[in-house]
Each structure stands twice: as structure tokens, then as C-alpha cells.
Coordinates of C-alpha atoms and ligand atoms in Angstrom, one line a residue:
M1 CA 98.4 47.4 82.7
K2 CA 95.9 45.7 80.9
V3 CA 93.5 48.3 79.5
S4 CA 90.6 45.8 80.3
Q5 CA 91.3 46.0 84.1
L6 CA 92.3 49.9 84.5
L7 CA 89.6 52.2 85.0
I8 CA 89.9 54.9 82.0
P9 CA 86.5 55.9 81.6
T10 CA 87.0 57.5 78.2
L11 CA 84.1 59.7 76.7
R12 CA 83.3 59.9 73.2
E13 CA 80.8 62.8 73.8
V14 CA 82.0 66.2 74.1
P15 CA 80.9 67.3 77.7
S16 CA 79.1 70.3 77.5
E17 CA 80.3 72.1 80.9
A18 CA 83.6 72.1 79.2
E19 CA 84.5 75.4 77.4
I20 CA 88.3 75.0 76.7
S21 CA 90.1 72.1 75.0
S22 CA 92.3 70.9 78.2
H23 CA 89.3 70.6 80.3
R24 CA 87.2 68.9 77.6
L25 CA 90.2 66.4 77.1
M26 CA 90.8 65.8 81.0
L27 CA 87.2 64.8 81.0
R28 CA 87.1 62.8 78.1
A29 CA 90.4 60.8 78.2
G30 CA 88.9 60.1 81.7
L31 CA 91.5 61.6 84.0
M32 CA 89.1 63.1 86.4
R33 CA 85.6 63.9 87.2
K34 CA 83.9 67.0 88.8
A35 CA 82.7 66.7 92.4
A36 CA 81.7 70.4 92.7
A37 CA 82.5 73.6 91.0
G38 CA 86.2 73.8 90.9
V39 CA 86.5 70.6 92.7
Y40 CA 87.6 67.4 91.1
S41 CA 88.4 63.6 91.8
Y42 CA 91.3 62.3 89.8
L43 CA 91.0 58.8 88.2
P44 CA 94.2 56.4 87.7
L45 CA 95.6 58.2 84.5
G46 CA 95.1 61.4 86.0
V47 CA 96.9 60.6 89.2
K48 CA 99.8 59.1 87.6
V49 CA 100.0 62.5 85.2
L50 CA 99.9 64.2 88.6
Q51 CA 102.6 62.1 90.2
N52 CA 104.6 62.5 87.0
A53 CA 104.4 66.4 87.2
E54 CA 105.1 66.5 90.9
N55 CA 108.3 64.3 90.4
I56 CA 109.6 66.7 87.9
I57 CA 109.0 69.1 89.9
R58 CA 110.4 67.6 93.0
R59 CA 113.3 66.5 91.3
G60 CA 113.9 69.8 89.8
M61 CA 113.7 71.7 93.5
N62 CA 116.0 68.9 95.3
R63 CA 118.7 69.3 92.4
H64 CA 118.7 73.3 93.3
G65 CA 119.3 72.2 96.9
A66 CA 115.7 72.8 98.2
Q67 CA 114.4 70.4 101.0
E68 CA 110.8 69.1 101.0
L69 CA 108.5 69.9 103.9
L70 CA 104.5 69.0 104.2
M71 CA 102.3 71.5 106.1
P72 CA 98.8 71.0 107.0
A73 CA 96.0 72.2 105.1
I74 CA 94.0 73.1 107.9
L75 CA 95.6 75.7 110.4
P76 CA 94.1 77.7 113.1
K77 CA 93.1 81.7 112.6
E78 CA 96.4 82.7 115.1
V79 CA 98.7 81.7 112.1
L80 CA 97.3 84.4 109.9
E81 CA 97.0 87.2 112.7
Q82 CA 100.2 88.1 113.0
S83 CA 100.5 88.9 109.1
G84 CA 97.0 90.7 109.2
R85 CA 96.1 88.0 106.5
W86 CA 92.8 86.7 108.5
D87 CA 91.0 89.8 107.0
V88 CA 93.3 90.3 104.0
F89 CA 92.2 87.2 102.5
G90 CA 88.3 88.0 102.3
P91 CA 85.9 85.5 100.6
E92 CA 88.7 84.0 98.7
M93 CA 89.3 81.8 102.1
F94 CA 87.6 78.9 103.0
R95 CA 87.1 79.3 106.9
L96 CA 85.6 76.8 109.6
K97 CA 85.1 76.2 113.0
D98 CA 86.0 73.2 115.2
R99 CA 83.6 72.0 117.8
G100 CA 84.5 74.2 120.5
G101 CA 84.0 77.2 118.2
R102 CA 87.9 77.8 117.6
D103 CA 88.1 79.5 114.0
F104 CA 90.4 77.6 111.7
F105 CA 90.8 77.9 107.6
L106 CA 92.2 76.2 104.9
G107 CA 95.5 77.1 103.7
P108 CA 95.4 79.3 100.4
T109 CA 99.0 79.6 100.7
H110 CA 101.6 79.1 103.4
E111 CA 104.0 81.8 103.7
E112 CA 103.1 82.4 107.7
M113 CA 103.5 78.5 108.2
F114 CA 107.2 78.3 106.9
T115 CA 108.3 81.8 108.5
I116 CA 107.1 80.3 111.7
T117 CA 109.0 76.9 111.1
V118 CA 112.3 78.9 110.2
R119 CA 111.9 81.2 113.1
D120 CA 111.4 78.3 115.5
E121 CA 113.7 76.0 114.4
V122 CA 116.7 77.4 112.6
R123 CA 118.9 79.8 114.8
S124 CA 122.4 80.6 113.2
Y125 CA 123.6 82.2 110.0
K126 CA 125.3 78.9 109.4
N127 CA 122.1 77.2 108.1
L128 CA 121.7 79.8 105.9
P129 CA 120.7 80.4 103.1
M130 CA 117.8 77.7 103.1
T131 CA 114.9 76.9 100.7
L132 CA 112.0 74.9 101.9
Y133 CA 109.0 73.6 99.8
Q134 CA 106.2 71.4 99.9
I135 CA 103.8 69.9 97.2
Q136 CA 100.5 70.2 99.1
T137 CA 96.8 71.0 98.5
K138 CA 95.6 74.6 98.5
Y139 CA 91.8 76.0 99.1
R140 CA 90.7 78.9 97.4
D141 CA 87.1 80.1 97.2
E142 CA 87.8 81.9 93.6
R143 CA 85.1 84.1 92.5
R144 CA 85.1 82.4 89.3
P145 CA 86.3 78.7 89.4
R146 CA 86.3 77.8 85.5
F147 CA 88.2 75.9 83.1
G148 CA 88.7 72.7 84.9
V149 CA 91.9 72.5 86.9
M150 CA 93.0 75.8 85.4
R151 CA 91.3 77.8 88.0
S152 CA 89.6 75.4 90.6
R153 CA 89.0 75.9 94.2
E154 CA 91.1 72.7 95.6
F155 CA 94.5 72.5 93.9
I156 CA 98.1 71.3 94.2
M157 CA 100.8 73.5 94.5
K158 CA 104.1 73.3 94.8
D159 CA 105.1 76.4 96.9
A160 CA 108.5 77.2 98.1
Y161 CA 110.1 79.5 100.6
S162 CA 113.7 80.7 100.7
F163 CA 115.4 82.4 103.8
D164 CA 118.9 84.5 103.6
L165 CA 120.2 86.9 105.7
T166 CA 121.6 89.4 102.8
E167 CA 119.8 91.2 99.8
E168 CA 122.6 89.4 97.9
G169 CA 121.4 86.2 99.1
L170 CA 117.7 86.3 98.4
D171 CA 119.3 87.7 94.6
K172 CA 121.2 84.3 94.6
S173 CA 118.5 82.3 96.1
Y174 CA 115.6 83.8 93.6
K175 CA 118.0 83.4 90.6
N176 CA 118.5 79.6 91.7
M177 CA 114.7 79.0 91.7
Y178 CA 114.6 80.8 88.6
E179 CA 116.6 78.3 87.0
A180 CA 115.2 75.4 88.7
Y181 CA 111.6 76.7 87.1
C182 CA 113.1 76.8 83.7
E183 CA 114.4 73.4 83.9
I184 CA 111.1 71.9 84.9
F185 CA 109.1 73.8 82.7
K186 CA 111.6 72.5 79.9
E187 CA 111.3 68.8 81.0
M188 CA 107.1 69.3 81.1
D189 CA 107.6 70.4 77.3
M190 CA 106.1 73.5 77.8
D191 CA 106.6 76.6 75.8
F192 CA 106.8 79.1 78.4
T193 CA 107.6 83.0 78.5
V194 CA 108.8 84.5 81.8
V195 CA 107.4 88.1 82.4
D196 CA 108.2 90.7 84.8
A197 CA 105.0 90.8 87.5
D198 CA 103.6 93.2 89.7
S199 CA 105.1 92.8 93.2
G200 CA 101.8 94.1 94.3
A201 CA 100.3 95.6 97.7
M202 CA 102.7 92.9 99.3
G203 CA 105.6 95.4 98.4
G204 CA 108.3 92.9 97.5
S205 CA 111.2 94.0 95.3
G206 CA 110.8 91.8 92.4
S207 CA 108.8 89.1 90.9
Q208 CA 108.4 87.2 87.7
E209 CA 105.7 84.9 86.2
F210 CA 106.1 81.9 84.1
M211 CA 103.5 81.9 81.4
V212 CA 102.4 79.7 78.6
K213 CA 101.0 81.7 75.8
S214 CA 97.6 80.5 74.9
D215 CA 94.4 82.3 73.8
V216 CA 92.5 80.5 76.8
G217 CA 95.0 82.2 79.1
E218 CA 93.4 84.6 81.7
D219 CA 96.3 86.8 81.9
T220 CA 97.4 89.1 79.2
I221 CA 100.9 89.5 78.5
V222 CA 102.2 92.7 77.0
Y223 CA 105.5 92.4 75.2
C224 CA 107.7 94.5 72.8
E225 CA 108.2 93.0 69.2
K226 CA 111.7 95.0 69.3
C227 CA 113.6 94.3 72.7
G228 CA 111.6 91.4 73.7
Y229 CA 110.7 93.1 76.9
A230 CA 107.8 91.0 78.4
A231 CA 105.2 91.8 81.5
N232 CA 102.2 91.1 82.6
E233 CA 99.7 93.9 81.8
E234 CA 99.4 95.5 85.3
K235 CA 103.5 95.7 85.4
M236 CA 103.9 97.1 82.0
P237 CA 103.9 101.1 82.5
G238 CA 101.5 102.9 80.1
V239 CA 103.6 105.4 77.7
P240 CA 101.3 108.2 77.0
T241 CA 100.4 109.1 73.5
E242 CA 99.5 112.5 72.0
C243 CA 96.2 113.0 71.1
K244 CA 94.5 115.2 68.3
C245 CA 92.5 117.6 71.1
P246 CA 91.6 120.8 69.8
E247 CA 94.1 123.5 70.4
G248 CA 93.8 126.8 72.0
D249 CA 92.4 127.8 75.5
L250 CA 88.6 127.1 74.7
P251 CA 86.0 128.1 77.7
M252 CA 84.5 125.1 79.1
E253 CA 80.8 124.5 78.1
K254 CA 78.0 122.6 79.4
I255 CA 76.2 120.3 76.8
H256 CA 72.9 118.8 77.4
T257 CA 73.4 115.1 76.5
P258 CA 70.0 113.5 77.4
N259 CA 70.5 109.5 78.0
V260 CA 73.9 109.5 76.5
K261 CA 75.6 107.7 79.1
T262 CA 78.5 105.4 77.3
I263 CA 81.4 106.6 75.3
D264 CA 79.7 104.8 72.2
D265 CA 76.9 107.2 72.5
L266 CA 79.1 110.1 73.3
T267 CA 81.2 109.2 69.8
K268 CA 77.8 108.9 68.0
L269 CA 76.5 112.6 69.4
F270 CA 79.6 114.4 69.1
E271 CA 80.7 112.8 66.1
C272 CA 84.5 112.4 67.3
E273 CA 86.8 109.9 68.3
P274 CA 86.8 108.1 71.7
S275 CA 90.1 109.2 72.4
L276 CA 88.7 112.5 72.8
F277 CA 86.8 111.9 75.6
V278 CA 87.7 111.1 79.1
K279 CA 86.1 108.5 81.4
T280 CA 85.4 109.3 85.0
L281 CA 84.5 105.9 86.8
I282 CA 84.0 105.7 90.4
Y283 CA 85.3 103.1 92.8
R284 CA 84.6 102.1 96.2
A285 CA 88.3 101.3 97.7
D286 CA 87.4 99.8 100.8
D287 CA 85.4 102.4 102.4
K288 CA 86.4 105.2 100.6
I289 CA 85.0 106.5 97.2
V290 CA 87.3 108.0 94.4
A291 CA 87.3 108.9 90.9
V292 CA 89.5 107.8 88.2
M293 CA 90.0 109.1 84.9
V294 CA 91.4 107.8 81.8
R295 CA 91.1 108.8 78.2
G296 CA 87.9 107.5 76.3
D297 CA 89.5 104.4 74.8
R298 CA 91.4 103.1 77.8
E299 CA 90.7 101.1 80.6
V300 CA 91.3 101.2 83.9
N301 CA 94.0 98.6 85.2
E302 CA 92.7 98.2 88.4
T303 CA 95.5 96.4 89.9
K304 CA 97.6 99.5 89.4
L305 CA 94.9 101.4 91.1
Q306 CA 94.9 99.1 94.1
N307 CA 98.5 99.1 94.3
Y308 CA 98.4 103.0 94.6
L309 CA 95.3 102.8 96.9
G310 CA 96.4 99.7 98.9
C311 CA 93.1 98.8 99.6
I312 CA 91.9 95.4 100.1
D313 CA 88.7 95.7 98.5
L314 CA 88.2 97.3 95.2
E315 CA 84.9 97.4 93.0
L316 CA 83.0 100.1 90.7
A317 CA 80.9 102.1 93.2
E318 CA 77.0 101.3 93.1
A319 CA 74.7 103.7 92.0
A320 CA 73.8 105.4 95.4
A321 CA 77.5 106.0 96.1
V322 CA 78.1 107.4 92.5
N323 CA 75.1 109.7 93.2
D324 CA 76.3 110.8 96.4
V325 CA 79.7 112.2 95.0
T326 CA 78.3 113.3 91.7
G327 CA 74.7 114.2 92.2
A328 CA 74.0 112.8 89.1
A329 CA 73.1 109.3 87.5
V330 CA 75.6 106.8 86.8
G331 CA 77.2 108.1 83.3
F332 CA 77.7 111.4 84.1
A333 CA 80.7 111.5 86.4
G334 CA 83.2 114.3 86.2
P335 CA 86.0 115.9 87.7
V336 CA 84.8 119.3 88.0
G337 CA 83.0 120.0 91.4
I338 CA 83.1 116.2 92.6
K339 CA 82.9 115.6 95.9
C340 CA 85.7 112.8 96.1
D341 CA 89.3 112.4 95.2
V342 CA 90.4 112.4 91.6
L343 CA 93.1 110.1 90.3
M344 CA 94.2 111.0 86.9
D345 CA 96.2 108.9 84.3
L346 CA 99.2 110.1 83.1
E347 CA 97.8 110.2 79.1
V348 CA 94.9 112.5 80.3
E349 CA 97.6 115.2 81.5
K350 CA 98.5 115.3 77.8
M351 CA 95.3 116.4 76.6
K352 CA 93.4 119.7 76.8
N353 CA 89.5 120.9 75.8
F354 CA 88.2 117.4 76.2
I355 CA 84.7 115.9 76.9
I356 CA 83.9 114.6 80.2
G357 CA 80.5 114.3 82.4
A358 CA 79.3 117.2 84.2
N359 CA 78.2 115.6 87.3
E360 CA 74.6 116.5 86.2
T361 CA 72.3 113.7 84.7
D362 CA 71.9 114.5 81.1
Y363 CA 74.8 117.0 80.8
H364 CA 78.5 116.8 79.7
Y365 CA 81.2 119.5 79.7
K366 CA 83.1 120.3 76.6
N367 CA 86.7 122.0 76.4
V368 CA 87.5 120.9 80.1
C369 CA 91.3 121.5 80.9
V370 CA 93.1 120.0 83.8
N371 CA 94.6 122.4 86.5
R372 CA 92.2 125.3 85.0
D373 CA 88.8 123.4 85.4
F374 CA 90.1 121.3 88.1
T375 CA 92.8 119.9 90.0
P376 CA 93.5 115.9 90.4
K377 CA 94.7 114.8 93.6
A378 CA 97.2 112.5 91.8
V379 CA 98.4 111.7 88.3
L380 CA 99.9 108.4 87.9
D381 CA 99.7 105.5 85.3
L382 CA 96.4 103.6 85.7
R383 CA 95.6 102.4 82.7
N384 CA 96.0 99.0 80.8
V385 CA 98.6 99.2 78.0
V386 CA 97.2 97.9 74.5
S387 CA 98.7 96.7 71.3
G388 CA 100.4 99.8 69.4
D389 CA 101.7 101.3 72.3
A390 CA 105.3 102.3 72.9
C391 CA 107.6 100.1 74.8
P392 CA 108.8 101.6 78.0
K393 CA 112.3 100.6 77.9
C394 CA 113.0 101.0 73.9
G395 CA 110.1 102.6 72.0
G396 CA 109.5 99.8 70.3
T397 CA 106.0 98.4 69.4
I398 CA 103.9 96.8 72.3
R399 CA 102.1 93.5 71.4
T400 CA 100.0 91.5 73.7
A401 CA 99.0 88.2 74.1
Q402 CA 96.8 86.0 76.4
G403 CA 98.9 83.7 78.8
I404 CA 98.3 81.1 81.5
E405 CA 100.2 81.6 84.9
V406 CA 102.0 78.2 85.7
G407 CA 104.5 79.8 88.1
H408 CA 105.4 82.8 90.2
I409 CA 108.6 83.7 91.7
F410 CA 108.5 86.7 94.2
K411 CA 111.2 88.5 96.4
L412 CA 109.2 89.0 99.4
G413 CA 111.8 90.7 101.7
T414 CA 110.7 91.1 105.2
K415 CA 107.3 91.3 105.4
Y416 CA 106.7 88.1 107.0
S417 CA 109.7 87.6 108.7
K418 CA 109.4 90.9 110.6
A419 CA 105.9 90.4 111.4
F420 CA 106.8 86.9 113.0
G421 CA 110.1 87.9 114.6
C422 CA 112.0 85.3 112.4
T423 CA 115.3 86.5 113.1
C424 CA 118.9 84.4 112.9
L425 CA 122.4 85.4 114.3
D426 CA 124.6 86.6 111.9
E427 CA 128.6 86.0 112.2
N428 CA 129.1 88.7 114.9
G429 CA 126.3 87.0 116.8
E430 CA 123.8 89.6 116.3
D431 CA 120.1 89.2 115.5
R432 CA 119.3 89.7 111.9
T433 CA 115.9 89.7 110.4
V434 CA 115.6 87.2 107.6
I435 CA 114.9 88.1 104.2
M436 CA 112.9 85.9 102.1
G437 CA 111.3 84.8 98.8
C438 CA 108.7 82.7 97.6
Y439 CA 108.0 80.3 94.6
G440 CA 105.0 79.0 93.6
I441 CA 103.8 76.3 90.9
G442 CA 100.2 75.3 90.3
V443 CA 100.7 71.8 89.5
N444 CA 97.2 71.0 88.2
R445 CA 97.5 73.8 86.2
C446 CA 100.7 72.8 84.2
I447 CA 99.0 69.8 83.3
A448 CA 96.0 71.8 81.6
A449 CA 98.3 74.2 80.1
V450 CA 100.6 71.1 78.7
I451 CA 97.4 69.7 77.1
E452 CA 96.5 73.2 75.7
Q453 CA 99.9 73.0 73.9
H454 CA 100.0 69.4 73.2
S455 CA 96.7 67.8 71.7
D456 CA 95.0 67.5 68.1
E457 CA 91.3 67.0 67.1
N458 CA 92.0 63.3 68.1
G459 CA 92.9 63.8 71.9
I460 CA 95.9 64.4 74.1
I461 CA 99.8 64.0 72.8
W462 CA 101.6 63.6 76.1
P463 CA 105.2 64.7 76.2
V464 CA 107.0 61.5 77.6
S465 CA 107.8 63.1 80.7
L466 CA 104.4 63.5 82.0
A467 CA 102.5 60.7 80.0
P468 CA 100.7 58.3 82.5
Y469 CA 102.2 55.2 80.2
K470 CA 104.8 55.4 77.8
V471 CA 103.9 52.6 75.4
I472 CA 100.9 51.2 74.6
V473 CA 100.7 47.5 72.7
V474 CA 98.0 46.9 70.5
P475 CA 96.9 43.3 69.5
V476 CA 94.2 43.8 66.7
N477 CA 92.7 40.8 67.0
T478 CA 92.8 39.5 70.7
S479 CA 91.5 35.9 69.8
N480 CA 94.4 35.4 67.5
E481 CA 96.6 33.4 69.2
E482 CA 99.9 34.7 67.4
Q483 CA 98.5 38.5 67.9
A484 CA 97.7 37.8 71.3
Q485 CA 101.5 36.0 72.1
L486 CA 103.5 38.4 70.5
A487 CA 101.6 41.4 72.2
E488 CA 102.2 39.8 75.5
K489 CA 105.7 39.0 74.7
I490 CA 106.5 43.0 73.6
Y491 CA 104.3 44.0 76.8
G492 CA 106.5 41.7 79.4
V493 CA 109.7 42.9 77.9
F494 CA 108.5 46.6 78.6
R495 CA 107.4 45.7 82.1
E496 CA 110.5 43.9 82.7
K497 CA 112.4 47.1 82.2
G498 CA 110.3 48.7 84.5
I499 CA 108.1 51.2 81.9
D500 CA 105.1 52.2 82.3
V501 CA 103.3 50.0 79.6
L502 CA 99.8 49.3 78.9
I503 CA 98.1 46.6 76.5
D504 CA 95.0 47.0 75.2
D505 CA 93.8 43.4 75.8
R506 CA 89.9 44.2 75.3
N507 CA 88.0 42.3 72.8
E508 CA 87.2 45.4 70.9
R509 CA 87.1 46.5 67.2
P510 CA 91.0 47.8 66.7
G511 CA 89.4 51.3 65.3
V512 CA 88.0 51.8 68.9
K513 CA 91.4 50.9 70.6
F514 CA 93.1 53.2 68.3
K515 CA 90.8 56.1 69.1
D516 CA 91.2 55.5 72.8
A517 CA 95.1 55.3 72.7
D518 CA 95.1 58.5 70.9
L519 CA 92.7 60.1 73.1
I520 CA 94.5 59.2 76.3
G521 CA 97.7 60.5 74.2
I522 CA 100.1 57.6 74.8
P523 CA 103.5 58.4 73.3
V524 CA 104.2 55.1 71.7
R525 CA 101.9 52.5 70.0
I526 CA 102.9 49.2 68.9
T527 CA 99.8 47.5 67.1
V528 CA 100.3 43.7 66.8
G529 CA 98.3 42.6 63.5
K530 CA 98.3 40.4 60.5
R531 CA 102.1 39.9 60.4
A532 CA 102.4 38.8 63.8
G533 CA 103.5 35.3 62.4
E534 CA 106.5 37.2 60.6
G535 CA 107.2 39.0 64.0
V536 CA 106.5 42.2 62.4
V537 CA 104.6 45.0 64.4
E538 CA 103.3 48.6 63.4
Y539 CA 105.2 51.3 65.3
K540 CA 103.6 54.5 65.8
L541 CA 104.5 57.8 67.9
R542 CA 101.2 59.7 69.0
S543 CA 102.9 62.9 67.8
E544 CA 103.3 61.6 63.9
K545 CA 101.1 61.0 61.8
D546 CA 102.4 57.6 60.0
S547 CA 103.1 54.0 61.5
V548 CA 106.2 52.4 60.4
D549 CA 106.4 48.2 60.1
M550 CA 109.4 46.6 61.9
P551 CA 110.5 43.4 63.6
A552 CA 109.4 43.7 67.4
D553 CA 112.6 43.7 68.2
D554 CA 113.4 46.8 66.2
A555 CA 110.3 48.4 67.8
F556 CA 111.2 47.8 71.2
K557 CA 114.7 49.5 70.5
A558 CA 113.0 52.3 69.0
A559 CA 110.6 52.8 71.6
L560 CA 113.0 52.5 74.4
E561 CA 115.3 55.3 72.7
Y562 CA 112.3 57.4 72.3
I563 CA 111.2 57.4 75.6
S564 CA 114.4 57.8 77.4
K565 CA 115.4 60.8 75.3
Ligands
ATP601 P1 96.1 83.9 89.5 O1 96.6 85.3 89.1 O2 96.1 82.8 88.1 O3 95.0 83.8 90.3 P2 97.6 83.8 91.5 O4 98.5 84.7 91.5 O5 96.7 84.0 92.7 O6 97.1 83.0 90.7 P3 99.7 82.4 93.3 O7 99.4 82.8 94.6 O8 101.0 82.9 92.9 O9 98.8 82.4 92.1 O10 100.2 80.8 93.4 C1 101.2 80.3 92.5 C2 100.5 79.5 91.2 O11 99.4 78.5 91.9 C3 100.1 80.2 90.2 O12 101.1 80.5 89.4 C4 99.2 79.3 89.6 O13 100.2 78.5 88.6 C5 98.7 78.1 90.4 N1 97.4 78.9 91.0 C6 96.7 79.9 91.8 N2 95.5 79.9 91.7 C7 95.1 78.8 91.2 C8 94.0 78.4 91.0 N3 93.0 78.8 91.8 N4 93.6 77.0 90.5 C9 94.8 76.3 90.2 N5 96.1 76.5 90.4 C10 96.2 78.0 90.6
MG602 MG1 94.5 84.2 92.3

């Protein structure tokens, strides 16, 4: 393709809306443009990268025996009614009505449709195991679309679903997808980590996420320095640590603490560490109000809390609701005499004589003890694990890192097959409920994650497998006949081989052409300049600093070898 004819609107300016480098580079390299918050159009280079990613995924899935289907993006409400998810999805799902007033939605995921398909089309164990997938556009009205295609409202997902008759079968199908994912992400040149993930309120029996470590990742990965065990934040159990609480059986005491509402204020007033306080947070879980206690220096993990409560919505309660159960302003909640259930983090059980809100504006209690001054409804792991905690498996030291979730594999069990009556006849002719797994990859997010890992101050450094064009031929001076001819010739040879090649035939200064080639990240650059008369060109890899002069033939061979590695 000739650069002069291709729509590659590169930008010199750094777009102000983009906060992270992959987002900036996708805009600057002319891969995409924003249509609305979290909604993007793809330009020619972007489309080629997307197609390359899709094909890597498609080949990986096909190699592992999965079959490709394509489901509609727009679906009628009835599809979600049987699984109960019409309500579960809440505001994250785009809902619409047809001209007759019937409810429709734009699919945020497709468990229901695949389950219905297998229920209606597959009758016998002889057809199982079966793994079906699609590469299709999903819609989620995310609360905070951001970072370009990393978290968008319209995105392409590869979603796959496995169907088995036995748990052992599911284990096998799951492992098969695990292996496919490892191959796929390796082919994209990603440096990834697989972490144990939370199976959530969905009630599955196992789940893992494929994470790309990156400072811009929205997920926190927690891993052990010693044994290497890795999990995402909500899955890693918090191991309670001992704290230096005052010894003895001290009497509870009410202290006047005017305007002292935060742990920060309290530590100043009491002149002691935040670990000697306990925070009481008041949550609204669907329609119910609950109090949650964690040590003063800890944070509540809302996924752990939500899993325990089994609620759909969870948020901090509004001031009026806090006042209802505590009788006090926000900032003075405590478990003693509170008018709602109290859930307590495991670590607080190890504490005594701590300081906590008194359920009275401007007052705290000192020397509070569990089971003497109040009794929690439940004691469970509710806090975020932090760097320095003990590993629950080996006692080693836990560290944390940020990660981008590019893929997710999940043992679903029978949640959907039960709801939809998806059964198959087994060898004895008996009807058995099918056991499912589901497996997702965010295609656009993969691209952004790869750019996060493969770029420098000059632009993107595409891995060959994803590069929109593998080679760019740059004649330094297009009005020089010798240069133009040799460049054309090299370009022609690559085209004959069926290789995606660009020729920068624009009448631009070489500096401009080099800058653009670097920005759009083409793996191999062949520059045809002063030595064109001798048949010598400059060979340069995007990933390396220096270029090498060599005969055009050698450059062609070197390029061929490099891109077919
Ligand atoms: P997240 O925790 O990031 O919201 P999720 O748990 O909702 O992800 P899944 O429902 O498991 O994601 O979807 C499968 C894959 O789809 C994810 O691993 C991710 O790569 C991708 N994905 C999910 N939401 C988005 C989004 N809003 N924009 C781009 N990709 C997404
Ligand atoms: Mg999500």
C-alpha cells in the first residue's frame, strides 16, 4: 500500500483527552477516533491490527477444537428473563424498545444465547464435549469508560462457552482453553500473569484471569514473593496480623471527639497508630443496611462483601440512612447499639481495647472489646490484602502490582443450563444437565495492553504478529529516479510474497517519514537513499536503535526471516 493513498492521520500533538500512553498512541498513530465517551471508530491501521488480533485468537481457538458462531448484538428481553439477568445487569446494560414497544437489549455477554443454542440443537452425549465461540461486539454502559479502548462501552470480545456432561469433562475443557489462551497471548507478545480470580456471586467453582502487569491497570494483582501464588485482590484471603492493642480487660469509655470524623483526625487526637482503631462503614446492600468493621488502616473489599451478601447493588449508605441506624452524623458509626447487622473482618477479632465510633455525633468509644461490648452477626474475611501481608499458602510476603485483565476463564457449572433446561442424553439414555464453562478475551483491550508493553517515546513498537504492515520502504528522495525505482522494486518483491508492506511515496522530508514510520510502529524499515545506485539500502528494526547498510537483496532476506519468526 502507498502511504500517499492510505488514510493514516497521524497527530504530532498529544491529544489532551488521553491519560495513558496506549490511548495517546492509538489516537496519534491514527488507529482510531472517538465518537462518544467509550465509543470509537477504527481507521485503516486500527482495523488491520484488530483483524490480526482476531485472527490470532481465531486460529488459537480453532486449533483447540472450538467452533465459531455469530450471535446477534441486539436481543429480546425474554432471553435474559429465564436467567434472571434482566434485573441483575442494572444500568450497565443498554436497553431499548422496538416500534411495537417490545423490550430489547444490546448484549453485554452471551451466556444465555449459547445455552439456548445448545439446548435446542444438541441432543446427545455423542456431540459433547463442545466448545463454541464468537468474536463479536459487546455493549456495556460502563460507569467510568476510560483509557480509550481499555474500558469502553462498545468493544469486541471473543467469548467462548464449553458444554460437558461431567465435572471431569469441564476440567478438561477448561484446561484446553487455558492452554489456548496462553498460546494466544504469547503470540501477541504479551508478558502476562495468570491469577486466581473470584468466581463471584455467579457461584462457579474456579476462575482465572490473564493479566498484563502495568501501572495503568485497573485491577490489583496480589502475589507471593516466595511461592509465586497470584490472585486478584478480591480472591486473595487476608491473613489477620496481630496488632499492638492495649493488654488487659479495660472498661469501655466514651470520649468527646468533636468534629473528629476520619481515621486521620483520630490518630492525631489520640496520638496512636491507625491500627488501634476500627472503622465502621455503613453500606446499602440492595434494600438492606449493614455495618462493616475493618481495622483502621484497612480498606473494605467490596467484592468480598458483595459475595457474602449476595446482593446486586452495593454502595456506601447515604447520610440519612447512616443516621437512621446510628442516630449520629456520618463519621461516628460503631457496633455498640447500632440498629443493623454488623459484619466484622477477621482481623478485628484479634483486637481488643480498640477505639471506634459511639453512634453519637462527636463521640467515640475507647477500650471496646468484641463479644463483651457487642456481638457481630458474622466474622469473615472482608479486607483488601496489602503489600507486606502474609501469604495464605506459604506464609511468604505478599506484594501487589497493577494489572490489565485481558482474558478470563471461568467454570460456570450448571447455573445457565439449569435455568434454560439445557440437557443432553447420556450413554444410558438419561437426560443430564449440561455443565458449562465460559471464556472471554477483550480484543480491543488486548491491543491497548500490547501497546502499553511495546512502545517508546517515538511511538508504537508492534510485535510482528499484530503489526498492520510488517515492512515499510522509505525512499529518502522520491524525485530521485534511482531511489524511486529501487524502492518500487523492493516494495514489489514484498507484495509478490503476499507480505503487508508500505511504501512511503510522499514527497516529504525524510525526517517526517521516519517519525511517522516510528509512530505507527512498523517492525522493519528499509530506507532507500544515497547508495541506491550501488543497490545498497539501510535496514532498520523498529525495536532496535541502529540501522545497517546492506544490499537490497540481503535486506529483503533479513526482513523475510525476521517477520516469519
Ligand atoms: P472488568 O473487570 O475489567 O470490568 P469483566 O470482569 O467485566 O472485566 P468479563 O465480563 O469477564 O470482564 O469480559 C471478558 C473480557 O472482556 C475481559 O477480560 C476484558 O478483556 C474484556 N472487557 C470487559 N469489559 C470491557 C470494556 N468495558 N472494554 C473493553 N474490554 C472489556
Ligand atoms: Mg466489567
